[in-house]
PDB file of C-alpha atoms in Angstrom:
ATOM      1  CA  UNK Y 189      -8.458   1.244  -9.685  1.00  0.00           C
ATOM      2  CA  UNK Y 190      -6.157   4.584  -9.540  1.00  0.00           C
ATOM      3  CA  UNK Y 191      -6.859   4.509 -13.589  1.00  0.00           C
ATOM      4  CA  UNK Y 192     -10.800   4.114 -12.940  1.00  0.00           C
ATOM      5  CA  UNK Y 193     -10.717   6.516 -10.530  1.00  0.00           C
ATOM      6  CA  UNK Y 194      -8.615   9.135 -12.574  1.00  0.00           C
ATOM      7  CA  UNK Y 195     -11.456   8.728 -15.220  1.00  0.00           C
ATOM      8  CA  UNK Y 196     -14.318  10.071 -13.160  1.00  0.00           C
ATOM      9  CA  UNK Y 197     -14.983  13.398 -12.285  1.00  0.00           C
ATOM     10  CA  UNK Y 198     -18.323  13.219 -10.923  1.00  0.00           C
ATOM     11  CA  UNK Y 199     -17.591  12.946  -6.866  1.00  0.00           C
ATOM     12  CA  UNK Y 200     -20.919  11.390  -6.267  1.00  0.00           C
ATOM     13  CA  UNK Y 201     -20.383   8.795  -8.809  1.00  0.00           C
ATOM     14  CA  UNK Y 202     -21.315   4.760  -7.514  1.00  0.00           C
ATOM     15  CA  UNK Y 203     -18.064   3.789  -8.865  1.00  0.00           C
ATOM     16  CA  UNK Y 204     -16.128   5.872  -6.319  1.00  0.00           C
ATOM     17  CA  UNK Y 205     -17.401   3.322  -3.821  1.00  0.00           C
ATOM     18  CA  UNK Y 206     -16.084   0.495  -5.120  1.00  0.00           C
ATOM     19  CA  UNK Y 207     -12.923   2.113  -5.720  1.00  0.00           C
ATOM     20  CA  UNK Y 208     -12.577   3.506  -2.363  1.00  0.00           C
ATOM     21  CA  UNK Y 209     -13.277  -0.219  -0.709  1.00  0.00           C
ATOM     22  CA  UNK Y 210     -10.949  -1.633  -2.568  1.00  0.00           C
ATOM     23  CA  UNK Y 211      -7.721   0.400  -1.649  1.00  0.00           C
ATOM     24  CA  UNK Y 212      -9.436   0.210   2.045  1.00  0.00           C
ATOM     25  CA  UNK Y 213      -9.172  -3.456   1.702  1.00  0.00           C
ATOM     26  CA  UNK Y 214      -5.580  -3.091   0.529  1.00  0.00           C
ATOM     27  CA  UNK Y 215      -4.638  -0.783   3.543  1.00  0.00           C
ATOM     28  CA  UNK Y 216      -6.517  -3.316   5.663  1.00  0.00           C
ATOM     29  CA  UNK Y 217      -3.969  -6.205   4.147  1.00  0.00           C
ATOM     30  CA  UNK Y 218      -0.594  -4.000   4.607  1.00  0.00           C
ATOM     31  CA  UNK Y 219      -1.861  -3.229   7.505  1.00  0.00           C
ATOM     32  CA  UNK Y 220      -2.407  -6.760   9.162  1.00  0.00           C
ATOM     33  CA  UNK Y 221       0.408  -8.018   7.543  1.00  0.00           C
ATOM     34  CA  UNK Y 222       2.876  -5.908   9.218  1.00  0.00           C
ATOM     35  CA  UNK Y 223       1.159  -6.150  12.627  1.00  0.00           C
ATOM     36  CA  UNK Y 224       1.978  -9.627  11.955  1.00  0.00           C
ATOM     37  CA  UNK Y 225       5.221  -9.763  10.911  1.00  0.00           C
ATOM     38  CA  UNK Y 226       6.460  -7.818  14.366  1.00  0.00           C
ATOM     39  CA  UNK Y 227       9.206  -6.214  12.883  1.00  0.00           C
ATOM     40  CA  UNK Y 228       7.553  -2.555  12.973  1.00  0.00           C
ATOM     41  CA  UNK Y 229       6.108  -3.283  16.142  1.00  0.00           C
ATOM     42  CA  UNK Y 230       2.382  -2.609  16.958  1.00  0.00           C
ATOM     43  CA  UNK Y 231      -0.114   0.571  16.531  1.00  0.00           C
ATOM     44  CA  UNK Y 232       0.861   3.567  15.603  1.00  0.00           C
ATOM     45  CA  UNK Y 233       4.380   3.028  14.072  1.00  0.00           C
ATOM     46  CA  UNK Y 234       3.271  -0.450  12.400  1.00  0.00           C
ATOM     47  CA  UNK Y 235       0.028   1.429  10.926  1.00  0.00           C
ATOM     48  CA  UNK Y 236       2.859   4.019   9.403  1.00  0.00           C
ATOM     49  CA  UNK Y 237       4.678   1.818   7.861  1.00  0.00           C
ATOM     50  CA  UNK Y 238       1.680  -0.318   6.624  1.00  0.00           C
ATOM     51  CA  UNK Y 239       0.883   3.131   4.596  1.00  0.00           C
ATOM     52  CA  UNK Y 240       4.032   3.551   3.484  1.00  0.00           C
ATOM     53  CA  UNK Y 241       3.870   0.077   2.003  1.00  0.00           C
ATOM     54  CA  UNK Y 242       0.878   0.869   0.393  1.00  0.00           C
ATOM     55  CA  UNK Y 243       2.436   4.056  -1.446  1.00  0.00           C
ATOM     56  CA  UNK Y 244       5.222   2.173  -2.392  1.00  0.00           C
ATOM     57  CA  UNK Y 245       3.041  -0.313  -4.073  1.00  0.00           C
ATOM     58  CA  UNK Y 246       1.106   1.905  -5.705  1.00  0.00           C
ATOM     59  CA  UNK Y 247       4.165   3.874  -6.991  1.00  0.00           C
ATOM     60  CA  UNK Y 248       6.030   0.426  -8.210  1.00  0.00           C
ATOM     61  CA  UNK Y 249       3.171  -0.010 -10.359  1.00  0.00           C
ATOM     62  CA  UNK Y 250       3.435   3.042 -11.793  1.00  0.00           C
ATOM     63  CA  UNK Y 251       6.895   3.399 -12.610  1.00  0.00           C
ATOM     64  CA  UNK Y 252       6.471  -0.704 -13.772  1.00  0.00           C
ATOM     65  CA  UNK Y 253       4.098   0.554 -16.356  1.00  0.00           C
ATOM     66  CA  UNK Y 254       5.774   3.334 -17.197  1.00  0.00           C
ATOM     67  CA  UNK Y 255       9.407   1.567 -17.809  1.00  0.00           C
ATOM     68  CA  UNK Y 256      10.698   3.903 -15.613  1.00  0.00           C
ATOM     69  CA  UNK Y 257      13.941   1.590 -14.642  1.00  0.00           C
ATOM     70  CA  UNK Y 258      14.597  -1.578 -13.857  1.00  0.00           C
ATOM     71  CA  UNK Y 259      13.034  -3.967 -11.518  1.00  0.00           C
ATOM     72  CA  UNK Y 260      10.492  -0.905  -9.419  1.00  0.00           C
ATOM     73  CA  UNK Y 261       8.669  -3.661  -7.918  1.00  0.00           C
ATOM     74  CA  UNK Y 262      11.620  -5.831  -6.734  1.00  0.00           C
ATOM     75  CA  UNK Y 263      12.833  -1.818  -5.212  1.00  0.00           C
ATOM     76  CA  UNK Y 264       9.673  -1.362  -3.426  1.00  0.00           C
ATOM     77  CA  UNK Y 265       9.291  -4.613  -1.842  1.00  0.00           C
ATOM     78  CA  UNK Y 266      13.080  -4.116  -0.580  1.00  0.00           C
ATOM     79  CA  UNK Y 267      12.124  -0.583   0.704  1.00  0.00           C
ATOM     80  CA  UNK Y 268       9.147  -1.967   2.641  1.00  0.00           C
ATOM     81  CA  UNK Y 269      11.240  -5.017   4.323  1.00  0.00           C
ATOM     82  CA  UNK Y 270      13.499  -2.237   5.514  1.00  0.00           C
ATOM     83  CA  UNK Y 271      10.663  -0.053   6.576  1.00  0.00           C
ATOM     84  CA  UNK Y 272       9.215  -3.066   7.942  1.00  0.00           C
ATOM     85  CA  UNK Y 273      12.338  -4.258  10.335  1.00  0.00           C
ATOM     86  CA  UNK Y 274      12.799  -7.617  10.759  1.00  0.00           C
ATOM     87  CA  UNK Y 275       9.915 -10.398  11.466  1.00  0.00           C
ATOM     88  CA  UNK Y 276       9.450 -10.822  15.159  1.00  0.00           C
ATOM     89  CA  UNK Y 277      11.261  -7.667  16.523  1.00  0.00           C
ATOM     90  CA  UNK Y 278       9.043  -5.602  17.539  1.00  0.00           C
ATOM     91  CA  UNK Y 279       6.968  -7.964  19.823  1.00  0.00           C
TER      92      UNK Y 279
END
């Protein structure tokens, strides 16, 4: 999607929809799944740290495609778990 949407310049074009939905529906996820897990608590900090998640996702993909250094996805999910806290801790 971050490809797609590099490739249009035209801000009123229909594919900017789709493109937008789908990282809302990936904030959405990140976002649930850490008010699930507890560890970052509920609202405001939790809905941080679900972002934060999502940036590091997007970035591991990047660098992953890039060959940037070793293991960037392994990284990121570590960074996120420690953004994250531990399950159950903040309820």
């Amino acid at each position: 999607m971050v490809n797609a949407r590099a490739g249009i310049s035209d801000p009123g074009h229909p594919a900017l929809t789709v493109i937008s939905g789908q990282k809302r529906w990936m904030l959405d996820l990140f976002t649930r799944l850490v008010h699930e897990g507890g560890g970052a608590g509920t609202g405001r900090r939790a809905d941080a740290v679900a972002r934060s998640v999502m940036l590091l996702h997007g970035g591991a993909l990047v660098a992953h495609g890039l060959g940037l250094f070793p293991g960037p996805i392994g990284h990121a999910g570590a960074r996120a778990v420690e953004l994250a806290g531990p399950p159950g801790r903040g309820r």
